[in-house]
mmCIF file of C-alpha atoms in Angstrom:
data_model
loop_
_atom_site.group_PDB
_atom_site.id
_atom_site.type_symbol
_atom_site.label_atom_id
_atom_site.label_comp_id
_atom_site.label_asym_id
_atom_site.label_seq_id
_atom_site.Cartn_x
_atom_site.Cartn_y
_atom_site.Cartn_z
ATOM 1 C CA MET A 1498 0.048 0.157 0.069
ATOM 2 C CA SER A 1499 1.286 3.374 -1.059
ATOM 3 C CA ALA A 1500 2.392 5.920 1.433
ATOM 4 C CA VAL A 1501 -0.145 9.094 1.955
ATOM 5 C CA PRO A 1502 1.531 12.245 0.986
ATOM 6 C CA GLU A 1503 2.499 14.467 3.830
ATOM 7 C CA HIS A 1504 0.242 17.422 2.802
ATOM 8 C CA PHE A 1505 -2.861 14.977 2.750
ATOM 9 C CA THR A 1506 -2.571 13.689 6.189
ATOM 10 C CA LEU A 1507 -4.980 14.433 8.992
ATOM 11 C CA PRO A 1508 -2.589 16.433 11.238
ATOM 12 C CA TYR A 1509 -1.487 18.588 8.412
ATOM 13 C CA LEU A 1510 -4.820 19.209 7.009
ATOM 14 C CA THR A 1511 -6.117 20.059 10.573
ATOM 15 C CA GLU A 1512 -3.188 22.364 11.210
ATOM 16 C CA HIS A 1513 -3.446 23.707 7.805
ATOM 17 C CA GLY A 1514 -7.096 24.210 8.078
ATOM 18 C CA THR A 1515 -6.876 25.984 11.660
ATOM 19 C CA GLN A 1516 -4.084 28.475 9.784
ATOM 20 C CA ILE A 1517 -6.784 29.326 7.279
ATOM 21 C CA ALA A 1518 -9.496 29.815 9.716
ATOM 22 C CA LEU A 1519 -7.379 32.085 11.952
ATOM 23 C CA ASN A 1520 -6.184 33.869 9.025
ATOM 24 C CA LEU A 1521 -9.742 34.554 7.833
ATOM 25 C CA LEU A 1522 -10.773 35.409 11.414
ATOM 26 C CA ALA A 1523 -7.956 38.099 11.698
ATOM 27 C CA ALA A 1524 -8.903 39.426 8.167
ATOM 28 C CA LEU A 1525 -12.367 39.994 9.298
ATOM 29 C CA LEU A 1526 -11.428 41.388 12.694
ATOM 30 C CA ILE A 1527 -8.972 43.855 10.569
ATOM 31 C CA LEU A 1528 -11.964 44.646 8.364
ATOM 32 C CA LEU A 1529 -14.317 45.298 11.252
ATOM 33 C CA VAL A 1530 -11.865 47.143 13.726
ATOM 34 C CA GLY A 1531 -10.352 49.138 10.819
ATOM 35 C CA VAL A 1532 -13.668 50.466 9.433
ATOM 36 C CA TRP A 1533 -14.796 51.652 12.957
ATOM 37 C CA LEU A 1534 -11.463 53.427 13.405
ATOM 38 C CA ALA A 1535 -11.488 54.751 9.759
ATOM 39 C CA ALA A 1536 -14.850 56.299 10.369
ATOM 40 C CA ARG A 1537 -13.663 57.909 13.757
ATOM 41 C CA LEU A 1538 -10.403 59.403 11.909
ATOM 42 C CA ALA A 1539 -12.853 60.689 9.346
ATOM 43 C CA ASN A 1540 -15.046 62.369 11.843
ATOM 44 C CA ILE A 1541 -11.876 63.819 13.577
ATOM 45 C CA ALA A 1542 -10.797 65.286 10.489
ATOM 46 C CA GLN A 1543 -14.199 66.557 9.720
ATOM 47 C CA ARG A 1544 -14.476 68.415 13.112
ATOM 48 C CA ALA A 1545 -10.928 69.774 12.697
ATOM 49 C CA LEU A 1546 -11.900 71.190 9.473
ATOM 50 C CA GLN A 1547 -15.103 72.720 10.769
ATOM 51 C CA ARG A 1548 -12.947 74.468 13.483
ATOM 52 C CA ALA A 1549 -10.782 75.696 10.983
ATOM 53 C CA ARG A 1550 -14.001 77.204 9.099
ATOM 54 C CA VAL A 1551 -13.405 75.429 5.900
ATOM 55 C CA ASP A 1552 -16.389 75.418 3.315
ATOM 56 C CA ALA A 1553 -19.010 72.938 4.186
ATOM 57 C CA THR A 1554 -19.080 71.371 0.855
ATOM 58 C CA LEU A 1555 -15.376 70.666 0.942
ATOM 59 C CA ILE A 1556 -15.401 69.353 4.243
ATOM 60 C CA GLY A 1557 -18.000 66.609 3.452
ATOM 61 C CA PHE A 1558 -15.863 65.827 0.350
ATOM 62 C CA LEU A 1559 -12.530 65.685 2.229
ATOM 63 C CA ARG A 1560 -14.330 63.505 5.154
ATOM 64 C CA ASN A 1561 -15.628 60.840 2.299
ATOM 65 C CA LEU A 1562 -12.228 61.049 0.631
ATOM 66 C CA ILE A 1563 -10.347 60.165 3.896
ATOM 67 C CA TYR A 1564 -12.835 57.430 4.935
ATOM 68 C CA GLY A 1565 -12.575 55.705 1.421
ATOM 69 C CA VAL A 1566 -8.820 55.739 1.191
ATOM 70 C CA LEU A 1567 -8.710 54.102 4.635
ATOM 71 C CA VAL A 1568 -11.300 51.612 3.687
ATOM 72 C CA ALA A 1569 -9.509 50.517 0.289
ATOM 73 C CA VAL A 1570 -6.315 50.035 2.446
ATOM 74 C CA LEU A 1571 -8.095 48.079 4.977
ATOM 75 C CA VAL A 1572 -9.301 45.900 2.316
ATOM 76 C CA VAL A 1573 -6.146 45.057 0.838
ATOM 77 C CA MET A 1574 -4.641 44.587 4.370
ATOM 78 C CA ALA A 1575 -7.498 42.026 5.260
ATOM 79 C CA LEU A 1576 -7.203 40.213 1.754
ATOM 80 C CA THR A 1577 -3.402 39.826 2.073
ATOM 81 C CA LYS A 1578 -3.831 38.622 5.780
ATOM 82 C CA ALA A 1579 -6.314 35.998 4.354
ATOM 83 C CA GLY A 1580 -3.941 34.373 1.939
ATOM 84 C CA ILE A 1581 -4.610 36.354 -1.039
ATOM 85 C CA PRO A 1582 -1.702 37.882 -2.942
ATOM 86 C CA SER A 1583 -1.881 41.666 -2.785
ATOM 87 C CA ALA A 1584 0.219 42.423 -6.047
ATOM 88 C CA PRO A 1585 -2.334 41.068 -8.351
ATOM 89 C CA LEU A 1586 -4.930 42.882 -6.540
ATOM 90 C CA VAL A 1587 -3.281 46.039 -6.590
ATOM 91 C CA ALA A 1588 -2.943 45.501 -10.055
ATOM 92 C CA ALA A 1589 -6.481 44.952 -10.672
ATOM 93 C CA LEU A 1590 -7.495 47.966 -8.731
ATOM 94 C CA GLY A 1591 -5.207 50.276 -10.656
ATOM 95 C CA THR A 1592 -6.579 48.807 -14.063
ATOM 96 C CA ALA A 1593 -10.054 49.194 -12.842
ATOM 97 C CA GLY A 1594 -9.430 52.796 -11.668
ATOM 98 C CA LEU A 1595 -7.783 53.790 -14.899
ATOM 99 C CA ALA A 1596 -10.674 52.492 -16.616
ATOM 100 C CA ILE A 1597 -13.335 54.232 -14.458
ATOM 101 C CA GLY A 1598 -11.111 57.335 -14.850
ATOM 102 C CA LEU A 1599 -11.040 57.320 -18.538
ATOM 103 C CA ALA A 1600 -14.989 56.708 -18.846
ATOM 104 C CA LEU A 1601 -15.629 59.486 -16.298
ATOM 105 C CA GLN A 1602 -13.125 61.854 -17.485
ATOM 106 C CA GLY A 1603 -15.710 64.793 -17.934
ATOM 107 C CA SER A 1604 -16.985 64.032 -14.549
ATOM 108 C CA LEU A 1605 -13.695 63.899 -12.743
ATOM 109 C CA SER A 1606 -12.794 67.174 -14.528
ATOM 110 C CA ASN A 1607 -15.805 68.717 -13.053
ATOM 111 C CA LEU A 1608 -14.893 67.343 -9.621
ATOM 112 C CA ALA A 1609 -11.322 68.559 -9.593
ATOM 113 C CA TRP A 1610 -12.419 72.000 -10.789
ATOM 114 C CA GLY A 1611 -15.077 71.997 -7.993
ATOM 115 C CA VAL A 1612 -12.395 71.386 -5.387
ATOM 116 C CA LEU A 1613 -10.263 74.128 -6.859
ATOM 117 C CA LEU A 1614 -13.116 76.634 -6.736
ATOM 118 C CA ILE A 1615 -14.343 75.965 -3.187
ATOM 119 C CA VAL A 1616 -10.583 75.950 -1.926
ATOM 120 C CA PHE A 1617 -9.435 79.089 -3.666
ATOM 121 C CA ARG A 1618 -13.177 80.716 -3.591
ATOM 122 C CA PRO A 1619 -12.981 82.957 -6.647
ATOM 123 C CA PHE A 1620 -16.685 83.952 -5.843
ATOM 124 C CA ARG A 1621 -18.970 83.061 -2.878
ATOM 125 C CA VAL A 1622 -22.776 82.138 -2.661
ATOM 126 C CA GLY A 1623 -24.482 85.719 -3.047
ATOM 127 C CA ASP A 1624 -22.051 87.073 -5.625
ATOM 128 C CA TYR A 1625 -23.156 88.417 -9.098
ATOM 129 C CA VAL A 1626 -20.673 87.063 -11.774
ATOM 130 C CA THR A 1627 -20.237 85.986 -15.109
ATOM 131 C CA VAL A 1628 -18.981 82.126 -15.261
ATOM 132 C CA GLY A 1629 -18.860 80.131 -18.341
ATOM 133 C CA GLY A 1630 -20.537 82.828 -20.282
ATOM 134 C CA VAL A 1631 -23.668 82.977 -18.148
ATOM 135 C CA ASP A 1632 -24.430 86.051 -15.805
ATOM 136 C CA GLY A 1633 -26.269 85.587 -12.721
ATOM 137 C CA THR A 1634 -26.128 85.110 -8.812
ATOM 138 C CA VAL A 1635 -24.578 82.301 -7.075
ATOM 139 C CA GLU A 1636 -27.112 80.171 -5.546
ATOM 140 C CA SER A 1637 -24.815 77.268 -4.636
ATOM 141 C CA ILE A 1638 -21.245 75.680 -5.400
ATOM 142 C CA SER A 1639 -21.290 71.974 -5.309
ATOM 143 C CA LEU A 1640 -18.299 69.736 -6.420
ATOM 144 C CA MET A 1641 -20.039 69.201 -9.866
ATOM 145 C CA HIS A 1642 -21.684 72.241 -10.931
ATOM 146 C CA THR A 1643 -22.442 75.836 -9.816
ATOM 147 C CA GLN A 1644 -26.040 76.979 -9.559
ATOM 148 C CA LEU A 1645 -26.819 80.542 -10.684
ATOM 149 C CA VAL A 1646 -30.093 82.525 -10.619
ATOM 150 C CA LEU A 1647 -30.359 84.797 -13.722
ATOM 151 C CA PRO A 1648 -31.649 88.263 -13.631
ATOM 152 C CA ASP A 1649 -35.200 87.105 -14.739
ATOM 153 C CA ASN A 1650 -35.249 84.643 -11.969
ATOM 154 C CA ARG A 1651 -34.199 81.637 -13.988
ATOM 155 C CA GLU A 1652 -31.734 79.047 -13.034
ATOM 156 C CA ALA A 1653 -28.611 77.963 -14.590
ATOM 157 C CA PHE A 1654 -26.394 74.940 -13.651
ATOM 158 C CA VAL A 1655 -22.765 75.579 -15.173
ATOM 159 C CA PRO A 1656 -20.573 72.565 -15.060
ATOM 160 C CA ASN A 1657 -17.393 73.427 -12.993
ATOM 161 C CA ALA A 1658 -15.027 72.275 -15.650
ATOM 162 C CA LYS A 1659 -16.762 75.044 -17.871
ATOM 163 C CA ILE A 1660 -16.341 77.778 -15.123
ATOM 164 C CA GLY A 1661 -12.520 76.776 -14.655
ATOM 165 C CA GLY A 1662 -11.905 76.870 -18.400
ATOM 166 C CA ASP A 1663 -13.138 80.439 -19.022
ATOM 167 C CA ALA A 1664 -12.735 83.850 -17.595
ATOM 168 C CA ILE A 1665 -14.523 84.689 -14.047
ATOM 169 C CA VAL A 1666 -15.813 87.994 -13.525
ATOM 170 C CA ASN A 1667 -16.798 88.852 -9.923
ATOM 171 C CA PHE A 1668 -18.783 91.935 -9.546
ATOM 172 C CA ASN A 1669 -19.279 92.077 -5.859
ATOM 173 C CA ARG A 1670 -15.893 90.895 -4.854
ATOM 174 C CA ARG A 1671 -14.223 94.674 -4.416
ATOM 175 C CA GLY A 1672 -17.341 95.982 -2.546
ATOM 176 C CA THR A 1673 -18.025 98.723 -5.074
ATOM 177 C CA ARG A 1674 -19.167 99.123 -8.601
ATOM 178 C CA ARG A 1675 -18.780 102.082 -11.214
ATOM 179 C CA PHE A 1676 -21.721 103.110 -13.406
ATOM 180 C CA GLU A 1677 -21.099 105.062 -16.463
ATOM 181 C CA LEU A 1678 -23.639 107.302 -18.577
ATOM 182 C CA LYS A 1679 -23.144 109.138 -21.470
ATOM 183 C CA VAL A 1680 -25.377 112.085 -22.027
ATOM 184 C CA GLY A 1681 -25.338 114.677 -25.143
ATOM 185 C CA ILE A 1682 -26.063 118.378 -24.840
ATOM 186 C CA GLY A 1683 -26.836 120.781 -27.591
ATOM 187 C CA TYR A 1684 -23.757 122.741 -29.390
ATOM 188 C CA LYS A 1685 -25.490 126.083 -28.233
ATOM 189 C CA ASP A 1686 -25.890 124.990 -24.374
ATOM 190 C CA ASP A 1687 -23.064 125.923 -21.627
ATOM 191 C CA ILE A 1688 -20.797 122.940 -21.281
ATOM 192 C CA GLY A 1689 -19.628 124.264 -17.969
ATOM 193 C CA LYS A 1690 -23.127 124.573 -16.638
ATOM 194 C CA ALA A 1691 -24.113 121.276 -17.516
ATOM 195 C CA MET A 1692 -20.920 119.972 -15.723
ATOM 196 C CA HIS A 1693 -21.709 122.013 -12.788
ATOM 197 C CA ILE A 1694 -25.110 120.533 -12.422
ATOM 198 C CA VAL A 1695 -24.053 116.755 -12.758
ATOM 199 C CA ARG A 1696 -21.392 117.744 -9.699
ATOM 200 C CA GLN A 1697 -24.436 118.877 -7.773
ATOM 201 C CA LEU A 1698 -26.277 115.986 -8.444
ATOM 202 C CA PHE A 1699 -23.418 113.772 -7.435
ATOM 203 C CA ASP A 1700 -23.031 115.415 -4.221
ATOM 204 C CA ALA A 1701 -26.817 115.445 -3.679
ATOM 205 C CA ASP A 1702 -26.928 111.527 -3.945
ATOM 206 C CA PRO A 1703 -25.766 109.800 -0.631
ATOM 207 C CA ARG A 1704 -25.322 106.529 -2.540
ATOM 208 C CA ILE A 1705 -22.607 108.030 -4.795
ATOM 209 C CA LEU A 1706 -19.324 107.541 -3.020
ATOM 210 C CA LYS A 1707 -16.863 110.312 -2.479
ATOM 211 C CA GLN A 1708 -13.755 108.191 -2.956
ATOM 212 C CA PRO A 1709 -13.293 107.013 -5.865
ATOM 213 C CA ALA A 1710 -14.454 110.641 -6.702
ATOM 214 C CA PRO A 1711 -17.223 110.626 -9.342
ATOM 215 C CA GLY A 1712 -16.437 113.038 -12.443
ATOM 216 C CA VAL A 1713 -17.966 114.323 -15.734
ATOM 217 C CA TRP A 1714 -15.621 114.837 -18.982
ATOM 218 C CA THR A 1715 -16.266 115.895 -22.501
ATOM 219 C CA ASP A 1716 -16.386 112.785 -24.468
ATOM 220 C CA SER A 1717 -16.980 113.749 -28.021
ATOM 221 C CA LEU A 1718 -18.345 116.226 -30.406
ATOM 222 C CA GLY A 1719 -21.079 114.152 -32.154
ATOM 223 C CA ASP A 1720 -23.139 114.886 -35.310
ATOM 224 C CA SER A 1721 -25.939 116.760 -33.186
ATOM 225 C CA ALA A 1722 -24.596 117.096 -29.661
ATOM 226 C CA VAL A 1723 -21.503 117.639 -27.339
ATOM 227 C CA ASN A 1724 -21.295 114.311 -25.744
ATOM 228 C CA LEU A 1725 -20.458 114.015 -21.933
ATOM 229 C CA VAL A 1726 -19.538 111.007 -20.049
ATOM 230 C CA LEU A 1727 -20.347 110.613 -16.370
ATOM 231 C CA ARG A 1728 -18.629 108.010 -14.178
ATOM 232 C CA ALA A 1729 -19.426 107.406 -10.402
ATOM 233 C CA TYR A 1730 -19.017 104.620 -7.671
ATOM 234 C CA THR A 1731 -21.682 102.998 -5.605
ATOM 235 C CA ARG A 1732 -21.625 100.097 -3.306
ATOM 236 C CA TYR A 1733 -22.294 97.126 -5.488
ATOM 237 C CA GLY A 1734 -26.028 96.657 -4.170
ATOM 238 C CA ASP A 1735 -26.853 100.370 -4.987
ATOM 239 C CA VAL A 1736 -25.501 100.388 -8.357
ATOM 240 C CA TRP A 1737 -28.616 99.841 -10.328
ATOM 241 C CA ALA A 1738 -30.607 101.865 -8.361
ATOM 242 C CA ALA A 1739 -28.473 104.975 -8.213
ATOM 243 C CA GLN A 1740 -27.821 105.007 -11.871
ATOM 244 C CA THR A 1741 -31.259 104.910 -12.880
ATOM 245 C CA ASP A 1742 -32.354 107.462 -10.300
ATOM 246 C CA PHE A 1743 -29.487 109.710 -11.268
ATOM 247 C CA LEU A 1744 -30.349 109.618 -14.813
ATOM 248 C CA ARG A 1745 -34.115 110.711 -14.202
ATOM 249 C CA ALA A 1746 -32.754 113.434 -11.895
ATOM 250 C CA LEU A 1747 -30.303 114.612 -14.724
ATOM 251 C CA LYS A 1748 -33.227 114.844 -17.163
ATOM 252 C CA GLU A 1749 -35.523 116.879 -14.916
ATOM 253 C CA ARG A 1750 -32.721 119.181 -13.938
ATOM 254 C CA PHE A 1751 -31.371 119.865 -17.516
ATOM 255 C CA ASP A 1752 -35.133 120.472 -18.580
ATOM 256 C CA ALA A 1753 -35.682 122.969 -15.593
ATOM 257 C CA GLU A 1754 -32.316 124.706 -16.422
ATOM 258 C CA GLY A 1755 -32.921 124.910 -20.089
ATOM 259 C CA ILE A 1756 -30.310 122.629 -21.411
ATOM 260 C CA SER A 1757 -31.164 120.477 -24.276
ATOM 261 C CA LEU A 1758 -30.897 117.006 -24.793
ATOM 262 C CA PRO A 1759 -30.957 116.939 -28.757
ATOM 263 C CA PHE A 1760 -31.635 113.957 -30.780
ATOM 264 C CA PRO A 1761 -30.057 112.896 -33.891
ATOM 265 C CA GLN A 1762 -30.664 115.294 -36.779
ATOM 266 C CA ARG A 1763 -29.285 116.190 -40.416
ATOM 267 C CA GLU A 1764 -29.379 119.522 -42.424
ATOM 268 C CA LEU A 1765 -30.085 119.133 -45.995
ATOM 269 C CA THR A 1766 -29.290 121.837 -48.415
ATOM 270 C CA VAL A 1767 -31.218 121.851 -51.794
ATOM 271 C CA ILE A 1768 -29.535 123.892 -54.548
ATOM 272 C CA GLN A 1769 -31.897 124.749 -57.390
ATOM 273 C CA GLY A 1770 -30.325 124.630 -60.759
ATOM 274 C CA GLY A 1771 -27.092 123.179 -59.845
ATOM 275 C CA PRO A 1772 -25.446 120.314 -61.935
ATOM 276 C CA LEU A 1773 -26.431 116.874 -61.749
ATOM 277 C CA PRO A 1774 -23.678 114.098 -61.159
ATOM 278 C CA GLY A 1775 -21.841 113.604 -64.428
ATOM 279 C CA GLY A 1776 -22.004 117.216 -65.223
ATOM 280 C CA GLN A 1777 -25.431 117.535 -66.660
ATOM 281 C CA ARG A 1778 -28.023 120.295 -65.740
ATOM 282 C CA PRO A 1779 -31.655 119.730 -64.854
ATOM 283 C CA GLN A 1780 -34.193 119.947 -67.432
ATOM 284 C CA SER A 1781 -36.691 122.824 -66.951
ATOM 285 C CA PRO A 1782 -40.215 121.779 -66.608
#
C-alpha cells in the first residue's frame, strides 16, 4: 500500500485548516475594527476642518475621501492577511481605476474644478458673476456644478469644468461698482453749466461714493450733440438704483435749467439749378 502524501495527512490538514481559519478570522477582525477606526478618524478630520472654518461642501468631500482611502487600504490588508496575494489585487484595482477614470473623464474634471473653486474661492454664494458665459447670482457651489439665478429668475447649472476653463468676472468682490452714463447736450448749451449741474447731483445722492471721486468729462463732439461721459462709484448693491435715479434726476434738472438733450438730426441743403452727377444740368419743366 502506497504512503499517503504528507500534505494529505489528517494532522497536516487539521493544522493547515486551523491556520486558514485563523487568517480569515484575523482578516475579518482587521476589516471590522479598521472600518470603525476609519470612521472615527474621518469624523475627527471633519471636526478639525469645521473648526478651521473650511467650506462645508469641501469638508464633506474631504471627509468621504479620507474614509474611502482608509477603507480601501483596509480591504487590501484584510485580503493579504487572508492569504490572497496583494500584488495582483493592487494591479487589478489600478486597472479598474484607470478604466473608470477614462470613462468618467468629464465628471472627474468637474470634480477637480469643483474642489479648486471651493478652495480658492474666486466667488461666494450671493455674488453676482459671469462664469462660463452666463451672468447671474451664485445660489450654490457643489463639487460638480455651480448653480446661478439669472436676473429674470431662471436657474442655470454651469459645469465646474466650463467655469474653470473660462474667465471669471466677479462684480461684488471689491465691494463697489462703477456706473457710466453718456449724455449729449446741444452745441449752443453751456458745457460748464451742464457739468456743474452733474456735480451737484453727484453731491446730492448719498449712494454715490466720494472716494473714488465721481467725475464728468467731455467725451466727443457728435453730429448733433456735445457728448459728456459721467462716471461714479456706489456700493455694489446700490449701483442699479443709483444709476437709474441719477439719470432721471439729470433729465429733470436739465429741463428746468434749459439745457437741451438733442436727438440725432441732419441738415439738408437743396441747390436749385445746380449740376447733376456727370456734369448734366436738370431739365426745366
